[in-house]
Structures are given as structure tokens and as C-alpha cells.
Short mmCIF file of C-alpha atoms (C1' of nucleotides) and ligand atoms in Angstrom, two decimals:
data_model
loop_
_atom_site.label_atom_id
_atom_site.label_comp_id
_atom_site.label_asym_id
_atom_site.label_seq_id
_atom_site.Cartn_x
_atom_site.Cartn_y
_atom_site.Cartn_z
CA MET A 1 78.40 279.84 -173.56
CA LYS A 2 78.30 276.30 -172.38
CA LYS A 3 75.22 274.42 -173.72
CA GLU A 4 73.90 273.76 -170.24
CA LYS A 5 74.12 277.44 -169.37
CA GLU A 6 72.23 278.31 -172.50
CA ILE A 7 69.49 275.83 -171.61
CA PHE A 8 69.19 276.99 -167.99
CA LYS A 9 69.12 280.73 -169.16
CA LYS A 10 66.48 279.97 -171.75
CA TYR A 11 64.47 278.14 -169.07
CA LEU A 12 64.79 281.04 -166.55
CA VAL A 13 64.01 283.77 -169.02
CA GLY A 14 61.02 281.84 -170.19
CA LYS A 15 59.67 282.02 -166.65
CA GLY A 16 60.51 285.68 -166.07
CA LEU A 17 63.44 284.68 -163.86
CA LYS A 18 67.02 285.79 -163.94
CA LEU A 19 70.44 284.14 -164.44
CA THR A 20 72.24 285.56 -161.43
CA SER A 21 75.82 284.99 -160.58
CA GLU A 22 74.84 282.64 -157.67
CA ARG A 23 72.78 280.54 -160.11
CA GLU A 24 75.69 280.35 -162.49
CA LEU A 25 78.06 279.20 -159.69
CA ILE A 26 75.58 276.48 -158.71
CA LEU A 27 75.13 275.41 -162.33
CA GLU A 28 78.95 275.15 -162.75
CA GLU A 29 79.45 273.25 -159.58
CA VAL A 30 76.65 270.79 -160.44
CA PHE A 31 78.20 270.10 -163.82
CA SER A 32 81.72 269.80 -162.35
CA ARG A 33 80.54 266.79 -160.37
CA HIS A 34 80.14 263.40 -161.88
CA ASP A 35 78.56 261.75 -158.85
CA HIS A 36 75.54 262.13 -156.71
CA PHE A 37 75.50 265.03 -154.36
CA ASP A 38 73.27 266.87 -152.03
CA ALA A 39 72.64 270.59 -151.29
CA GLU A 40 74.97 270.53 -148.30
CA ALA A 41 77.87 269.19 -150.40
CA LEU A 42 77.44 272.08 -152.75
CA PHE A 43 77.38 274.52 -149.87
CA GLN A 44 80.60 273.07 -148.48
CA ALA A 45 82.30 273.27 -151.80
CA PHE A 46 81.45 276.96 -152.17
CA ARG A 47 82.54 277.63 -148.60
CA ALA A 48 85.85 275.93 -149.11
CA ARG A 49 86.50 278.28 -152.06
CA SER A 50 85.16 281.30 -150.16
CA GLU A 51 82.46 281.71 -152.76
CA ASN A 52 79.45 283.08 -151.17
CA VAL A 53 76.35 281.13 -151.93
CA SER A 54 73.83 280.64 -149.16
CA ARG A 55 72.10 277.42 -148.32
CA ALA A 56 68.83 279.18 -149.01
CA THR A 57 69.90 279.94 -152.54
CA ILE A 58 71.11 276.37 -153.19
CA TYR A 59 67.84 274.97 -151.94
CA ARG A 60 65.98 277.36 -154.14
CA THR A 61 68.05 276.73 -157.24
CA LEU A 62 68.18 272.95 -157.36
CA PRO A 63 64.43 272.62 -158.08
CA LEU A 64 64.84 275.07 -160.91
CA LEU A 65 67.65 272.93 -162.37
CA VAL A 66 65.41 269.90 -162.12
CA GLU A 67 62.47 271.72 -163.74
CA SER A 68 64.74 272.80 -166.50
CA GLY A 69 65.62 269.14 -167.22
CA LEU A 70 69.37 269.52 -166.58
CA VAL A 71 69.36 267.72 -163.21
CA GLN A 72 67.37 265.03 -161.50
CA GLU A 73 66.84 263.77 -158.09
CA ALA A 74 68.70 260.56 -157.61
CA LEU A 75 67.72 257.70 -155.37
CA ARG A 76 67.92 259.13 -151.83
CA CYS A 77 71.11 258.07 -150.17
CA GLY A 78 70.40 258.69 -146.48
CA GLU A 79 68.45 261.65 -145.04
CA ARG A 80 69.06 264.21 -147.69
CA VAL A 81 67.74 264.63 -151.16
CA CYS A 82 70.46 263.64 -153.72
CA TYR A 83 70.82 265.04 -157.19
CA GLU A 84 72.87 264.31 -160.34
CA HIS A 85 73.17 266.23 -163.53
CA ILE A 86 71.65 264.41 -166.46
CA TYR A 87 72.18 266.74 -169.36
CA GLY A 88 74.56 264.90 -171.71
CA HIS A 89 74.13 261.62 -169.97
CA LYS A 90 72.22 258.55 -171.01
CA SER A 91 69.36 257.85 -168.72
CA HIS A 92 70.37 255.10 -166.28
CA GLY A 93 69.20 253.24 -163.26
CA HIS A 94 70.63 252.92 -159.83
CA MET A 95 71.18 250.09 -157.36
CA ILE A 96 71.80 251.34 -153.84
CA CYS A 97 73.17 249.00 -151.12
CA ILE A 98 71.27 249.15 -147.81
CA GLY A 99 74.39 247.78 -146.18
CA CYS A 100 77.15 250.05 -147.27
CA GLY A 101 75.48 252.81 -149.23
CA LYS A 102 77.38 251.98 -152.38
CA ILE A 103 75.64 253.14 -155.62
CA ILE A 104 75.91 251.09 -158.78
CA GLU A 105 74.78 252.73 -162.01
CA PHE A 106 73.58 250.78 -164.93
CA GLU A 107 72.44 251.57 -168.34
CA ASN A 108 69.67 249.72 -170.12
CA LYS A 109 68.29 250.67 -173.43
CA ALA A 110 64.98 249.06 -172.73
CA LEU A 111 64.29 251.40 -169.84
CA GLU A 112 64.12 254.44 -172.05
CA LYS A 113 61.78 252.59 -174.45
CA ILE A 114 59.40 251.70 -171.71
CA ARG A 115 59.41 255.20 -170.42
CA LYS A 116 58.45 256.60 -173.74
CA LYS A 117 55.82 253.97 -174.42
CA VAL A 118 54.16 254.47 -171.06
CA CYS A 119 54.11 258.24 -171.29
CA GLU A 120 52.54 258.15 -174.76
CA GLU A 121 49.98 255.71 -173.58
CA TYR A 122 48.74 258.01 -170.84
CA GLY A 123 49.47 261.34 -172.51
CA PHE A 124 51.93 262.06 -169.62
CA LYS A 125 54.61 264.73 -170.07
CA PRO A 126 57.70 263.48 -168.29
CA VAL A 127 60.07 265.74 -166.43
CA GLU A 128 62.10 263.30 -164.39
CA PHE A 129 62.26 259.62 -164.15
CA ARG A 130 63.87 257.03 -162.00
CA PHE A 131 64.64 253.35 -161.88
CA GLY A 132 66.04 252.34 -158.65
CA ILE A 133 66.74 249.07 -156.77
CA LYS A 134 67.54 248.97 -153.09
CA GLY A 135 69.16 245.88 -151.73
CA TYR A 136 72.44 244.32 -150.78
CA CYS A 137 75.57 244.32 -152.89
CA LYS A 138 77.76 241.35 -153.36
CA ASP A 139 80.12 242.28 -150.42
CA CYS A 140 77.27 243.06 -148.03
CA GLN A 141 75.56 239.76 -148.69
CA LYS A 142 78.59 237.91 -147.43
CA LYS A 143 78.51 239.85 -144.19
CA LEU A 144 74.84 239.02 -143.44
CA MET B 1 46.63 232.98 -140.36
CA LYS B 2 46.76 235.18 -143.36
CA LYS B 3 49.65 234.67 -145.62
CA GLU B 4 51.13 238.13 -145.11
CA LYS B 5 51.03 237.66 -141.27
CA GLU B 6 52.85 234.40 -141.68
CA ILE B 7 55.53 236.00 -143.76
CA PHE B 8 55.95 238.87 -141.39
CA LYS B 9 56.05 236.56 -138.36
CA LYS B 10 58.64 234.33 -140.05
CA TYR B 11 60.71 237.43 -140.83
CA LEU B 12 60.56 238.72 -137.27
CA VAL B 13 61.29 235.43 -135.62
CA GLY B 14 64.20 234.95 -137.92
CA LYS B 15 65.72 238.15 -136.57
CA GLY B 16 64.83 237.40 -132.94
CA LEU B 17 61.99 239.96 -132.99
CA LYS B 18 58.36 239.47 -131.83
CA LEU B 19 55.12 239.79 -133.46
CA THR B 20 53.36 242.09 -131.03
CA SER B 21 49.78 243.28 -131.11
CA GLU B 22 50.83 246.69 -132.28
CA ARG B 23 52.76 245.19 -135.20
CA GLU B 24 49.72 243.10 -136.08
CA LEU B 25 47.49 246.15 -136.08
CA ILE B 26 49.91 247.93 -138.38
CA LEU B 27 50.21 245.06 -140.74
CA GLU B 28 46.40 244.70 -140.91
CA GLU B 29 45.94 248.40 -141.67
CA VAL B 30 48.64 248.37 -144.29
CA PHE B 31 46.99 245.48 -146.07
CA SER B 32 43.50 247.01 -145.82
CA ARG B 33 44.60 249.95 -147.86
CA HIS B 34 44.89 249.68 -151.61
CA ASP B 35 46.54 253.03 -152.16
CA HIS B 36 49.67 254.91 -151.17
CA PHE B 37 49.87 256.01 -147.62
CA ASP B 38 52.28 257.55 -145.11
CA ALA B 39 53.03 257.00 -141.42
CA GLU B 40 50.73 259.76 -140.36
CA ALA B 41 47.82 258.34 -142.20
CA LEU B 42 48.12 255.14 -140.32
CA PHE B 43 48.41 256.99 -137.09
CA GLN B 44 45.21 258.87 -137.80
CA ALA B 45 43.35 255.71 -138.75
CA PHE B 46 44.29 254.10 -135.42
CA ARG B 47 43.36 257.21 -133.50
CA ALA B 48 39.91 257.39 -135.24
CA ARG B 49 39.30 253.83 -133.97
CA SER B 50 40.84 254.46 -130.57
CA GLU B 51 43.38 251.83 -131.21
CA ASN B 52 46.56 252.85 -129.41
CA VAL B 53 49.57 252.70 -131.60
CA SER B 54 52.10 255.42 -131.20
CA ARG B 55 53.80 257.16 -134.03
CA ALA B 56 57.15 255.90 -132.80
CA THR B 57 55.95 252.30 -133.22
CA ILE B 58 54.60 253.07 -136.72
CA TYR B 59 57.86 254.65 -137.76
CA ARG B 60 59.71 251.69 -136.32
CA THR B 61 57.53 249.09 -137.94
CA LEU B 62 57.33 250.41 -141.55
CA PRO B 63 61.04 249.61 -142.20
CA LEU B 64 60.48 246.12 -140.86
CA LEU B 65 57.61 245.60 -143.34
CA VAL B 66 59.82 246.88 -146.12
CA GLU B 67 62.68 244.68 -145.11
CA SER B 68 60.33 241.71 -145.00
CA GLY B 69 59.37 242.35 -148.65
CA LEU B 70 55.71 242.96 -147.93
CA VAL B 71 55.77 246.61 -148.44
CA GLN B 72 57.75 249.09 -150.40
CA GLU B 73 58.31 252.89 -150.47
CA ALA B 74 56.35 254.51 -153.18
CA LEU B 75 57.40 257.60 -155.06
CA ARG B 76 57.38 260.32 -152.50
CA CYS B 77 54.08 262.26 -152.73
CA GLY B 78 54.99 265.50 -150.98
CA GLU B 79 57.09 265.85 -147.79
CA ARG B 80 56.50 262.49 -146.26
CA VAL B 81 57.72 259.02 -147.25
CA CYS B 82 54.84 256.99 -148.85
CA TYR B 83 54.39 253.30 -148.79
CA GLU B 84 52.24 250.70 -150.43
CA HIS B 85 51.87 246.92 -149.80
CA ILE B 86 53.21 244.83 -152.64
CA TYR B 87 52.68 241.28 -151.41
CA GLY B 88 50.15 239.76 -153.79
CA HIS B 89 50.52 242.57 -156.38
CA LYS B 90 52.38 242.62 -159.59
CA SER B 91 55.33 245.04 -159.53
CA HIS B 92 54.39 248.25 -161.26
CA GLY B 93 55.70 251.73 -161.95
CA HIS B 94 54.23 255.13 -161.05
CA MET B 95 53.68 258.34 -162.79
CA ILE B 96 53.20 261.19 -160.39
CA CYS B 97 51.83 264.57 -161.63
CA ILE B 98 53.75 267.59 -160.41
CA GLY B 99 50.73 269.69 -160.98
CA CYS B 100 47.95 267.90 -159.16
CA GLY B 101 49.63 265.08 -157.25
CA LYS B 102 47.73 262.43 -159.16
CA ILE B 103 49.36 259.03 -159.26
CA ILE B 104 48.95 256.79 -162.24
CA GLU B 105 50.02 253.18 -161.82
CA PHE B 106 51.10 251.01 -164.74
CA GLU B 107 52.18 247.57 -165.19
CA ASN B 108 54.88 246.48 -167.53
CA LYS B 109 56.14 243.00 -167.76
CA ALA B 110 59.52 244.15 -169.20
CA LEU B 111 60.32 246.13 -165.97
CA GLU B 112 60.48 242.97 -163.95
CA LYS B 113 62.71 241.27 -166.53
CA ILE B 114 65.10 244.17 -166.47
CA ARG B 115 65.22 244.21 -162.78
CA LYS B 116 66.11 240.46 -162.66
CA LYS B 117 68.69 240.82 -165.39
CA VAL B 118 70.48 243.74 -163.88
CA CYS B 119 70.51 242.11 -160.38
CA GLU B 120 71.95 238.93 -161.70
CA GLU B 121 74.53 240.76 -163.65
CA TYR B 122 75.92 242.54 -160.57
CA GLY B 123 75.12 239.90 -157.94
CA PHE B 124 72.81 242.35 -156.20
CA LYS B 125 70.20 241.04 -153.88
CA PRO B 126 67.12 243.33 -154.37
CA VAL B 127 64.88 244.26 -151.50
CA GLU B 128 62.82 246.99 -153.07
CA PHE B 129 62.65 248.52 -156.45
CA ARG B 130 61.05 251.55 -158.07
CA PHE B 131 60.26 252.81 -161.42
CA GLY B 132 58.84 256.26 -161.32
CA ILE B 133 58.16 259.18 -163.65
CA LYS B 134 57.41 262.69 -162.51
CA GLY B 135 55.83 265.08 -164.86
CA TYR B 136 52.54 266.51 -165.94
CA CYS B 137 49.33 264.58 -166.45
CA LYS B 138 47.05 265.26 -169.45
CA ASP B 139 44.85 267.67 -167.47
CA CYS B 140 47.71 269.67 -166.00
CA GLN B 141 49.35 270.06 -169.43
CA LYS B 142 46.37 271.95 -170.64
CA LYS B 143 46.50 274.32 -167.69
CA LEU B 144 50.15 275.23 -168.39
"C1'" DT C 1 73.54 306.26 -168.95
"C1'" DG C 2 70.07 306.87 -164.92
"C1'" DT C 3 65.63 304.93 -163.00
"C1'" DA C 4 61.82 301.93 -161.93
"C1'" DT C 5 60.48 297.59 -160.67
"C1'" DA C 6 60.22 293.02 -159.92
"C1'" DA C 7 63.27 289.19 -158.90
"C1'" DT C 8 66.83 287.66 -155.77
"C1'" DT C 9 69.70 287.13 -151.97
"C1'" DG C 10 71.50 285.86 -147.15
"C1'" DA C 11 70.91 285.42 -142.21
"C1'" DG C 12 68.46 283.59 -139.11
"C1'" DA C 13 64.13 281.79 -137.38
"C1'" DA C 14 60.48 278.39 -138.07
"C1'" DT C 15 58.83 274.05 -139.36
"C1'" DG C 16 58.03 269.27 -139.24
"C1'" DA C 17 59.11 264.42 -140.32
"C1'" DG C 18 61.39 261.22 -138.29
"C1'" DA C 19 64.78 259.38 -134.76
"C1'" DT C 20 65.94 258.76 -130.07
"C1'" DT C 21 65.65 258.20 -125.02
"C1'" DC C 22 64.21 255.83 -121.11
"C1'" DA C 23 61.15 253.90 -117.70
"C1'" DA C 24 57.39 250.84 -117.84
"C1'" DT C 25 55.42 246.74 -120.20
"C1'" DT C 26 55.13 242.54 -122.62
"C1'" DG C 27 56.19 238.16 -125.20
"C1'" DC C 28 58.28 233.98 -124.92
"C1'" DA C 29 61.34 230.24 -123.68
"C1'" DA C 30 62.74 227.47 -120.04
"C1'" DT D 1 55.82 231.11 -112.85
"C1'" DT D 2 60.10 233.45 -113.63
"C1'" DG D 3 63.73 235.89 -116.12
"C1'" DC D 4 65.16 238.63 -119.66
"C1'" DA D 5 65.43 240.67 -123.89
"C1'" DA D 6 62.44 242.97 -126.96
"C1'" DT D 7 59.00 246.54 -127.20
"C1'" DT D 8 56.30 250.38 -126.34
"C1'" DG D 9 54.70 255.40 -125.79
"C1'" DA D 10 55.47 260.08 -124.41
"C1'" DA D 11 58.50 263.38 -124.67
"C1'" DT D 12 62.38 265.29 -126.42
"C1'" DC D 13 65.70 265.93 -129.82
"C1'" DT D 14 67.64 266.39 -134.47
"C1'" DC D 15 68.44 268.47 -138.64
"C1'" DA D 16 67.08 268.94 -143.53
"C1'" DT D 17 64.41 272.09 -145.77
"C1'" DT D 18 61.38 276.21 -145.98
"C1'" DC D 19 60.18 280.70 -144.76
"C1'" DT D 20 60.65 285.70 -143.65
"C1'" DC D 21 62.10 290.11 -144.62
"C1'" DA D 22 65.23 293.89 -145.28
"C1'" DA D 23 68.92 294.84 -148.38
"C1'" DT D 24 70.69 294.00 -153.19
"C1'" DT D 25 70.61 293.23 -158.09
"C1'" DA D 26 69.26 292.32 -162.99
"C1'" DT D 27 66.91 294.05 -166.69
"C1'" DA D 28 63.91 296.93 -169.48
"C1'" DC D 29 63.20 301.32 -170.86
"C1'" DA D 30 63.19 306.63 -170.67
MN1 MN E 201 73.41 258.25 -161.40
MN1 MN E 202 51.56 251.79 -156.40
ZN1 ZN E 203 77.02 247.02 -149.85
ZN1 ZN E 204 47.97 266.58 -162.92
#
DNA sequence: TGTATAATTGAGAATGAGATTCAATTGCAA
DNA sequence: TTGCAATTGAATCTCATTCTCAATTATACA
């Protein structure tokens, strides 16, 4: 079993929840994508393949994935909540362009250090963290 | 004229927009608050004082305040978009407790440095930036 | 291998934050 | 003043997300 499935199952069982086929499909779809996506994008992907997973189930499952630590909300790109899988990825920050919607990811080792330090200082148990900058990318600055 | 009003006016005029009495009221209310607030909270405050500012105008003005650099979106506390004024404040991060909703603010000089460095590296012009951690506060960890 | 039971699902309805529309009003520059 | 574009509020609309509930399923155990 893939490591992320094990983790998800362990998380679910620990809460008295079940690893259903729908939840497995969602998990697989989420880890097949290497970009930012929203609930609707998952729904459309399933529909295109005639796999039946309802919107309701997708909306119910995403928070479970977040709580399990496999996925996090990404900086909102528009009206919908966006997600990305994080298991197996270094934590990274995002720059999102107000002009064209482009998302630039960047890694920075210091970010992780700061996060740890601050959480220790306040006895805070982190689940999800985010470093985001909104602004204008190189191209969009020219157009202004 | 207060410095923030000058800045807002300059921003508006620069875009061919006007500093109306409604926009002034919103600006004042936003700078009278030293916490995180949402559009509805502003609306209720005006209503309590029988100052007429419509929700539509509030929703239209908040993005202007953000774009002017006086205000930023804060980590979403619930369903609504939250804001805070930042003019005159050091940039800071937030920890928000999933259990009780408590928000802990923290300052960290390194954050600002990272932001500058990353933006320079990519030629990105920042408007707004955010460092947020969701998780469980000390008290809520005990309850788990 | 059946059965009990609690968890889960999907379809559709409900919710509610925020955006939009448009006629009436206002700020400002000439 | 006057003209005109920007602005406003009330109502309406939109649409992402949540909720409801009857039907279905996973799992533990007899
Ligand atoms: Mn990312
Ligand atoms: Mn704050
Ligand atoms: Zn851009
Ligand atoms: Zn708490």
C-alpha cells in the first residue's frame, strides 16, 4: 500500500472512520496532481472518467486529508478554496499574481525553522502552515 | 489629516477615484480597531451608530484599502474574509487555533527579510503577505 | 459466513458571503 | 454653476459550500 494511503487509513481508523472506495479515489486523484486544485476540479476529473464521486463527498473528504497532514489549503486562487498535497514535499511558500493569477512557488529553509521556533515558543501544535505573497509578477508590472 | 487618510487619498486620486464620506468612515473604523474584523463587523458598527454605509460599499472599499497597502487580509477565521490594518504595524504572522478560534500574533524579523529576498529574486512586486499557522493552542491540546 | 450497527454516500435543497445591477446622488474640475 | 464620471444603496443574483435524509456500505463479532 502506498505510504500516503497507509497514513490516511491510520488517521481514519484512529477517529473511528472508514477508508471507503470514494475516499481512496479522492486520495489517488489528489496525489496524481502536482499543482493546486479545488474541489470542483476533482469532481470534473472523476466525471470525465465516469467514476462516481459526488461533490458532497469531495467536500467532506478534503478536510479529512488536511487534518491527516497529507494535504493543505493553498493560497486561495479566486473564489474557491485551493489545495495541494504536501506529503513528500518540502514546505514552500507561494507568490500569487493579482494580475494574471500565476503562482510561483519557492522554497526557503529558513521558513521551516521559523515555524518550528514560533510553535515551540507558544506551545502551539501546528497542522498547516502557509507563507504567501500576493502582488504583481514581472510581466504584469510592465502592463500597469 | 491623518497619515493613513493622506495615503488612501493619494492612492484613490492616483486611480481617478474619489475620497467619499463613506470611504472616510470605513477608513476611520478600520483604524479604530486593533484586531481582526470582517465586512459584516464594520457594517454592524455603522448601524449601531446610525451611520449609513451599505454592505455593498464596505465590500467595495475593503479591496481598495488592501490595494493601497493600508490593510491586509488576515488568516480566515471562519467563513468570512478577515482583515486587519497594517499601516504603522510591524509585519507579523498568525497562529490560529482550530479548536477555539484563538489568534496568536507573533513578530519575527526574519520573516520580513525572507519576503524581501524572495520578491527580489523573482522580480515580484508584493502587495500583501501572510505567514500563518493553523493548529491547536496549548489549551486545546489538553482537551484532545 | 450472516447480522447488527454506525459510518457513509449522493441527490437535491438550503445557506450565505460576496458580487452585480441600476437609478439616484455626489464630488470635482472647468 | 454646470457637466460628467464616479459612487452609492437596495435589491437581486451567483455560486461555492454545507446540510438533509433515505439508501448503502464497511467492519466487528456471533
Ligand atoms: Mn504549492
Ligand atoms: Mn494580525
Ligand atoms: Zn502576473
Ligand atoms: Zn485553542
